[in-house]
């Protein structure tokens, strides 16, 4: 049980997909303008990462490995992720049309989010079983949502700040992302894998 907690905590803080692995930067920068939108995207990513982690792990270990079709793992993972994102898109459009419209193009971009494909590939590389894959996926999703929410909160505050003209817009956003990344480096000694 302790090992599962270490995997979970490590995925959230120590090896945060956005701030330490630099995966999923496009939605991180694009959807982090408002906290409400970031929260919605964070929930969608948590769902997709957790479920994709489990499904890709099961397909890899129960289908691809026994049939010696390992060369199909990337294509298979992409198909699973695309299917899960379609499911999220359909559900979100029915449950919360306002959030669906607010997320706009970034919702379908979850399909091409390298963080989710990276998660599936890391599960294979690390040799996680199904339970470990669930904890890793859930932790990675929560870490992604945490980074998104922190960035959104800071960007909302920056709208009220007196930012020099040369730093307004993308410049201050990238500087903020870099500082957040440095802050998350402070967690690097938290757990030993």
PDB file of C-alpha atoms in Angstrom:
ATOM      1  CA  UNK A   1       0.000   0.000   0.000  1.00  0.00           C
ATOM      2  CA  UNK A   2       2.874   2.355   0.760  1.00  0.00           C
ATOM      3  CA  UNK A   3       4.286   1.739  -2.724  1.00  0.00           C
ATOM      4  CA  UNK A   4       0.956   2.800  -4.275  1.00  0.00           C
ATOM      5  CA  UNK A   5       0.958   5.979  -2.183  1.00  0.00           C
ATOM      6  CA  UNK A   6       4.510   6.750  -3.337  1.00  0.00           C
ATOM      7  CA  UNK A   7       3.490   6.265  -6.983  1.00  0.00           C
ATOM      8  CA  UNK A   8       0.442   8.505  -6.446  1.00  0.00           C
ATOM      9  CA  UNK A   9       2.276  11.298  -4.586  1.00  0.00           C
ATOM     10  CA  UNK A  10       5.217  11.180  -6.950  1.00  0.00           C
ATOM     11  CA  UNK A  11       2.953  11.653  -9.970  1.00  0.00           C
ATOM     12  CA  UNK A  12       1.281  14.673  -8.351  1.00  0.00           C
ATOM     13  CA  UNK A  13       4.262  16.592  -7.006  1.00  0.00           C
ATOM     14  CA  UNK A  14       7.682  15.125  -7.743  1.00  0.00           C
ATOM     15  CA  UNK A  15       7.164  14.108 -11.378  1.00  0.00           C
ATOM     16  CA  UNK A  16       4.346  16.483 -12.265  1.00  0.00           C
ATOM     17  CA  UNK A  17       3.603  15.962 -15.950  1.00  0.00           C
ATOM     18  CA  UNK A  18       3.340  19.672 -16.762  1.00  0.00           C
ATOM     19  CA  UNK A  19       5.865  21.310 -14.464  1.00  0.00           C
ATOM     20  CA  UNK A  20       8.653  18.723 -14.304  1.00  0.00           C
ATOM     21  CA  UNK A  21       8.151  16.490 -17.360  1.00  0.00           C
ATOM     22  CA  UNK A  22       6.936  19.377 -19.568  1.00  0.00           C
ATOM     23  CA  UNK A  23       4.156  17.316 -21.150  1.00  0.00           C
ATOM     24  CA  UNK A  24       0.767  18.860 -21.930  1.00  0.00           C
ATOM     25  CA  UNK A  25       1.981  22.434 -22.209  1.00  0.00           C
ATOM     26  CA  UNK A  26      -0.562  23.443 -24.901  1.00  0.00           C
ATOM     27  CA  UNK A  27      -3.698  22.978 -22.761  1.00  0.00           C
ATOM     28  CA  UNK A  28      -1.766  24.192 -19.712  1.00  0.00           C
ATOM     29  CA  UNK A  29      -1.103  27.560 -21.329  1.00  0.00           C
ATOM     30  CA  UNK A  30      -4.321  27.735 -23.320  1.00  0.00           C
ATOM     31  CA  UNK A  31      -6.925  26.900 -20.672  1.00  0.00           C
ATOM     32  CA  UNK A  32      -5.319  28.523 -17.657  1.00  0.00           C
ATOM     33  CA  UNK A  33      -6.879  31.970 -18.137  1.00  0.00           C
ATOM     34  CA  UNK A  34      -9.848  31.378 -15.776  1.00  0.00           C
ATOM     35  CA  UNK A  35     -10.072  29.165 -12.699  1.00  0.00           C
ATOM     36  CA  UNK A  36     -13.519  27.831 -13.673  1.00  0.00           C
ATOM     37  CA  UNK A  37     -12.314  26.704 -17.080  1.00  0.00           C
ATOM     38  CA  UNK A  38      -9.119  25.260 -15.600  1.00  0.00           C
ATOM     39  CA  UNK A  39     -11.164  23.292 -13.073  1.00  0.00           C
ATOM     40  CA  UNK A  40     -13.361  21.820 -15.812  1.00  0.00           C
ATOM     41  CA  UNK A  41     -10.363  20.897 -17.945  1.00  0.00           C
ATOM     42  CA  UNK A  42      -8.606  19.481 -14.890  1.00  0.00           C
ATOM     43  CA  UNK A  43     -11.554  17.207 -14.101  1.00  0.00           C
ATOM     44  CA  UNK A  44     -11.721  16.027 -17.721  1.00  0.00           C
ATOM     45  CA  UNK A  45      -7.984  15.287 -17.760  1.00  0.00           C
ATOM     46  CA  UNK A  46      -8.151  13.432 -14.422  1.00  0.00           C
ATOM     47  CA  UNK A  47     -10.927  11.227 -15.804  1.00  0.00           C
ATOM     48  CA  UNK A  48      -9.187  10.571 -19.127  1.00  0.00           C
ATOM     49  CA  UNK A  49      -5.756   9.968 -17.572  1.00  0.00           C
ATOM     50  CA  UNK A  50      -7.059   7.551 -14.960  1.00  0.00           C
ATOM     51  CA  UNK A  51      -9.215   5.576 -17.349  1.00  0.00           C
ATOM     52  CA  UNK A  52      -6.648   5.648 -20.174  1.00  0.00           C
ATOM     53  CA  UNK A  53      -3.977   4.446 -17.793  1.00  0.00           C
ATOM     54  CA  UNK A  54      -6.063   1.446 -16.762  1.00  0.00           C
ATOM     55  CA  UNK A  55      -7.401   0.552 -20.228  1.00  0.00           C
ATOM     56  CA  UNK A  56      -4.055   0.890 -22.028  1.00  0.00           C
ATOM     57  CA  UNK A  57      -2.368  -1.164 -19.314  1.00  0.00           C
ATOM     58  CA  UNK A  58      -4.951  -3.943 -19.622  1.00  0.00           C
ATOM     59  CA  UNK A  59      -4.836  -3.954 -23.424  1.00  0.00           C
ATOM     60  CA  UNK A  60      -1.042  -3.999 -23.393  1.00  0.00           C
ATOM     61  CA  UNK A  61      -0.721  -6.812 -20.853  1.00  0.00           C
ATOM     62  CA  UNK A  62      -3.736  -8.931 -21.843  1.00  0.00           C
ATOM     63  CA  UNK A  63      -3.808  -8.492 -25.626  1.00  0.00           C
ATOM     64  CA  UNK A  64      -0.630  -7.068 -27.127  1.00  0.00           C
ATOM     65  CA  UNK A  65       1.934  -8.996 -25.072  1.00  0.00           C
ATOM     66  CA  UNK A  66       0.279 -12.462 -25.354  1.00  0.00           C
ATOM     67  CA  UNK A  67      -0.307 -12.033 -29.110  1.00  0.00           C
ATOM     68  CA  UNK A  68       3.204 -10.616 -29.636  1.00  0.00           C
ATOM     69  CA  UNK A  69       1.793  -7.407 -31.154  1.00  0.00           C
ATOM     70  CA  UNK A  70       3.950  -4.996 -29.171  1.00  0.00           C
ATOM     71  CA  UNK A  71       4.682  -2.972 -32.306  1.00  0.00           C
ATOM     72  CA  UNK A  72       1.034  -1.794 -32.228  1.00  0.00           C
ATOM     73  CA  UNK A  73       1.161  -0.317 -28.730  1.00  0.00           C
ATOM     74  CA  UNK A  74       1.398   3.362 -29.719  1.00  0.00           C
ATOM     75  CA  UNK A  75      -1.426   3.128 -32.266  1.00  0.00           C
ATOM     76  CA  UNK A  76      -3.544   1.210 -29.771  1.00  0.00           C
ATOM     77  CA  UNK A  77      -2.892   3.758 -27.030  1.00  0.00           C
ATOM     78  CA  UNK A  78      -3.847   6.645 -29.336  1.00  0.00           C
ATOM     79  CA  UNK A  79      -7.107   4.917 -30.292  1.00  0.00           C
ATOM     80  CA  UNK A  80      -7.992   4.293 -26.635  1.00  0.00           C
ATOM     81  CA  UNK A  81      -7.238   7.896 -25.676  1.00  0.00           C
ATOM     82  CA  UNK A  82      -9.240   9.271 -28.615  1.00  0.00           C
ATOM     83  CA  UNK A  83     -12.220   7.099 -27.667  1.00  0.00           C
ATOM     84  CA  UNK A  84     -12.107   8.233 -24.039  1.00  0.00           C
ATOM     85  CA  UNK A  85     -11.902  11.889 -25.049  1.00  0.00           C
ATOM     86  CA  UNK A  86     -14.930  11.447 -27.308  1.00  0.00           C
ATOM     87  CA  UNK A  87     -16.782   9.981 -24.329  1.00  0.00           C
ATOM     88  CA  UNK A  88     -15.792  12.948 -22.137  1.00  0.00           C
ATOM     89  CA  UNK A  89     -16.816  15.375 -24.871  1.00  0.00           C
ATOM     90  CA  UNK A  90     -20.270  13.798 -25.260  1.00  0.00           C
ATOM     91  CA  UNK A  91     -20.882  13.675 -21.501  1.00  0.00           C
ATOM     92  CA  UNK A  92     -19.619  17.234 -20.935  1.00  0.00           C
ATOM     93  CA  UNK A  93     -21.798  18.608 -23.726  1.00  0.00           C
ATOM     94  CA  UNK A  94     -24.868  17.036 -22.069  1.00  0.00           C
ATOM     95  CA  UNK A  95     -23.999  17.837 -18.450  1.00  0.00           C
ATOM     96  CA  UNK A  96     -22.427  21.304 -18.761  1.00  0.00           C
ATOM     97  CA  UNK A  97     -22.879  23.029 -22.136  1.00  0.00           C
ATOM     98  CA  UNK A  98     -21.338  26.251 -20.783  1.00  0.00           C
ATOM     99  CA  UNK A  99     -18.129  24.465 -19.764  1.00  0.00           C
ATOM    100  CA  UNK A 100     -18.150  22.563 -23.058  1.00  0.00           C
ATOM    101  CA  UNK A 101     -18.214  25.896 -24.949  1.00  0.00           C
ATOM    102  CA  UNK A 102     -15.641  27.478 -22.612  1.00  0.00           C
ATOM    103  CA  UNK A 103     -13.154  24.656 -23.193  1.00  0.00           C
ATOM    104  CA  UNK A 104     -13.660  25.018 -26.940  1.00  0.00           C
ATOM    105  CA  UNK A 105     -10.886  23.532 -29.040  1.00  0.00           C
ATOM    106  CA  UNK A 106      -8.887  22.460 -25.993  1.00  0.00           C
ATOM    107  CA  UNK A 107     -11.275  19.617 -25.170  1.00  0.00           C
ATOM    108  CA  UNK A 108     -10.635  17.683 -28.404  1.00  0.00           C
ATOM    109  CA  UNK A 109      -6.963  18.549 -27.993  1.00  0.00           C
ATOM    110  CA  UNK A 110      -6.874  16.220 -24.991  1.00  0.00           C
ATOM    111  CA  UNK A 111      -6.722  13.495 -27.648  1.00  0.00           C
ATOM    112  CA  UNK A 112      -3.375  14.786 -28.840  1.00  0.00           C
ATOM    113  CA  UNK A 113      -2.205  15.772 -25.369  1.00  0.00           C
ATOM    114  CA  UNK A 114       1.229  14.245 -25.105  1.00  0.00           C
ATOM    115  CA  UNK A 115       0.824  13.950 -21.326  1.00  0.00           C
ATOM    116  CA  UNK A 116      -1.802  11.233 -21.726  1.00  0.00           C
ATOM    117  CA  UNK A 117       0.178   9.272 -24.299  1.00  0.00           C
ATOM    118  CA  UNK A 118       3.280   9.793 -22.169  1.00  0.00           C
ATOM    119  CA  UNK A 119       1.394   8.379 -19.185  1.00  0.00           C
ATOM    120  CA  UNK A 120       0.450   5.233 -21.095  1.00  0.00           C
ATOM    121  CA  UNK A 121       4.009   4.764 -22.324  1.00  0.00           C
ATOM    122  CA  UNK A 122       5.483   5.385 -18.867  1.00  0.00           C
ATOM    123  CA  UNK A 123       3.197   2.709 -17.439  1.00  0.00           C
ATOM    124  CA  UNK A 124       4.687   0.256 -19.939  1.00  0.00           C
ATOM    125  CA  UNK A 125       8.264   1.397 -19.319  1.00  0.00           C
ATOM    126  CA  UNK A 126       7.877   1.216 -15.531  1.00  0.00           C
ATOM    127  CA  UNK A 127       6.148  -2.179 -15.745  1.00  0.00           C
ATOM    128  CA  UNK A 128       3.139  -1.097 -13.694  1.00  0.00           C
ATOM    129  CA  UNK A 129       0.372  -3.581 -13.063  1.00  0.00           C
ATOM    130  CA  UNK A 130      -3.285  -2.497 -13.401  1.00  0.00           C
ATOM    131  CA  UNK A 131      -3.587  -1.171  -9.812  1.00  0.00           C
ATOM    132  CA  UNK A 132      -0.322   0.752 -10.038  1.00  0.00           C
ATOM    133  CA  UNK A 133      -1.416   2.146 -13.408  1.00  0.00           C
ATOM    134  CA  UNK A 134      -4.659   3.444 -11.865  1.00  0.00           C
ATOM    135  CA  UNK A 135      -2.785   5.185  -9.038  1.00  0.00           C
ATOM    136  CA  UNK A 136      -0.211   6.573 -11.460  1.00  0.00           C
ATOM    137  CA  UNK A 137      -2.936   7.840 -13.820  1.00  0.00           C
ATOM    138  CA  UNK A 138      -4.992   9.360 -11.016  1.00  0.00           C
ATOM    139  CA  UNK A 139      -1.940  11.051  -9.514  1.00  0.00           C
ATOM    140  CA  UNK A 140      -0.802  12.359 -12.901  1.00  0.00           C
ATOM    141  CA  UNK A 141      -4.288  13.732 -13.583  1.00  0.00           C
ATOM    142  CA  UNK A 142      -4.492  15.414 -10.194  1.00  0.00           C
ATOM    143  CA  UNK A 143      -1.003  16.852 -10.709  1.00  0.00           C
ATOM    144  CA  UNK A 144      -2.043  18.201 -14.115  1.00  0.00           C
ATOM    145  CA  UNK A 145      -5.205  19.736 -12.624  1.00  0.00           C
ATOM    146  CA  UNK A 146      -3.214  21.204  -9.714  1.00  0.00           C
ATOM    147  CA  UNK A 147      -0.727  22.860 -12.068  1.00  0.00           C
ATOM    148  CA  UNK A 148      -3.591  24.152 -14.217  1.00  0.00           C
ATOM    149  CA  UNK A 149      -5.472  25.602 -11.233  1.00  0.00           C
ATOM    150  CA  UNK A 150      -2.403  27.249  -9.734  1.00  0.00           C
ATOM    151  CA  UNK A 151      -1.536  28.821 -13.077  1.00  0.00           C
ATOM    152  CA  UNK A 152      -5.125  29.992 -13.622  1.00  0.00           C
ATOM    153  CA  UNK A 153      -5.220  31.596 -10.173  1.00  0.00           C
ATOM    154  CA  UNK A 154      -1.966  33.415 -10.793  1.00  0.00           C
ATOM    155  CA  UNK A 155      -3.058  34.570 -14.261  1.00  0.00           C
ATOM    156  CA  UNK A 156      -6.316  35.955 -12.859  1.00  0.00           C
ATOM    157  CA  UNK A 157      -4.328  37.907 -10.284  1.00  0.00           C
ATOM    158  CA  UNK A 158      -1.905  39.131 -12.950  1.00  0.00           C
ATOM    159  CA  UNK A 159      -4.798  40.764 -14.813  1.00  0.00           C
ATOM    160  CA  UNK A 160      -5.130  43.141 -11.861  1.00  0.00           C
ATOM    161  CA  UNK A 161      -1.379  43.677 -11.457  1.00  0.00           C
ATOM    162  CA  UNK A 162       0.678  46.453 -12.979  1.00  0.00           C
ATOM    163  CA  UNK A 163       2.749  44.351 -15.393  1.00  0.00           C
ATOM    164  CA  UNK A 164       5.274  46.262 -17.521  1.00  0.00           C
ATOM    165  CA  UNK A 165       4.204  46.554 -21.160  1.00  0.00           C
ATOM    166  CA  UNK A 166       7.155  44.488 -22.398  1.00  0.00           C
ATOM    167  CA  UNK A 167       6.103  41.563 -20.191  1.00  0.00           C
ATOM    168  CA  UNK A 168       2.354  41.569 -20.820  1.00  0.00           C
ATOM    169  CA  UNK A 169       0.679  38.596 -22.485  1.00  0.00           C
ATOM    170  CA  UNK A 170       2.696  35.524 -23.370  1.00  0.00           C
ATOM    171  CA  UNK A 171       5.917  36.776 -21.780  1.00  0.00           C
ATOM    172  CA  UNK A 172       4.571  37.002 -18.226  1.00  0.00           C
ATOM    173  CA  UNK A 173       2.708  33.709 -18.713  1.00  0.00           C
ATOM    174  CA  UNK A 174       5.898  31.886 -19.686  1.00  0.00           C
ATOM    175  CA  UNK A 175       7.865  33.497 -16.865  1.00  0.00           C
ATOM    176  CA  UNK A 176       5.155  32.417 -14.419  1.00  0.00           C
ATOM    177  CA  UNK A 177       5.197  28.866 -15.791  1.00  0.00           C
ATOM    178  CA  UNK A 178       8.979  28.769 -15.387  1.00  0.00           C
ATOM    179  CA  UNK A 179       8.769  29.968 -11.789  1.00  0.00           C
ATOM    180  CA  UNK A 180       6.086  27.364 -11.032  1.00  0.00           C
ATOM    181  CA  UNK A 181       8.324  24.707 -12.518  1.00  0.00           C
ATOM    182  CA  UNK A 182      11.189  25.851 -10.297  1.00  0.00           C
ATOM    183  CA  UNK A 183       8.887  25.764  -7.281  1.00  0.00           C
ATOM    184  CA  UNK A 184       7.851  22.187  -8.039  1.00  0.00           C
ATOM    185  CA  UNK A 185      11.524  21.195  -8.237  1.00  0.00           C
ATOM    186  CA  UNK A 186      11.509  21.706  -4.469  1.00  0.00           C
ATOM    187  CA  UNK A 187       9.493  18.470  -4.185  1.00  0.00           C
ATOM    188  CA  UNK A 188      12.237  16.439  -5.869  1.00  0.00           C
ATOM    189  CA  UNK A 189      13.536  14.926  -2.627  1.00  0.00           C
ATOM    190  CA  UNK A 190      10.097  14.181  -1.204  1.00  0.00           C
ATOM    191  CA  UNK A 191       9.935  10.530  -2.259  1.00  0.00           C
ATOM    192  CA  UNK A 192      12.564   8.053  -3.331  1.00  0.00           C
ATOM    193  CA  UNK A 193      11.619   5.605  -6.065  1.00  0.00           C
TER     194      UNK A 193
END
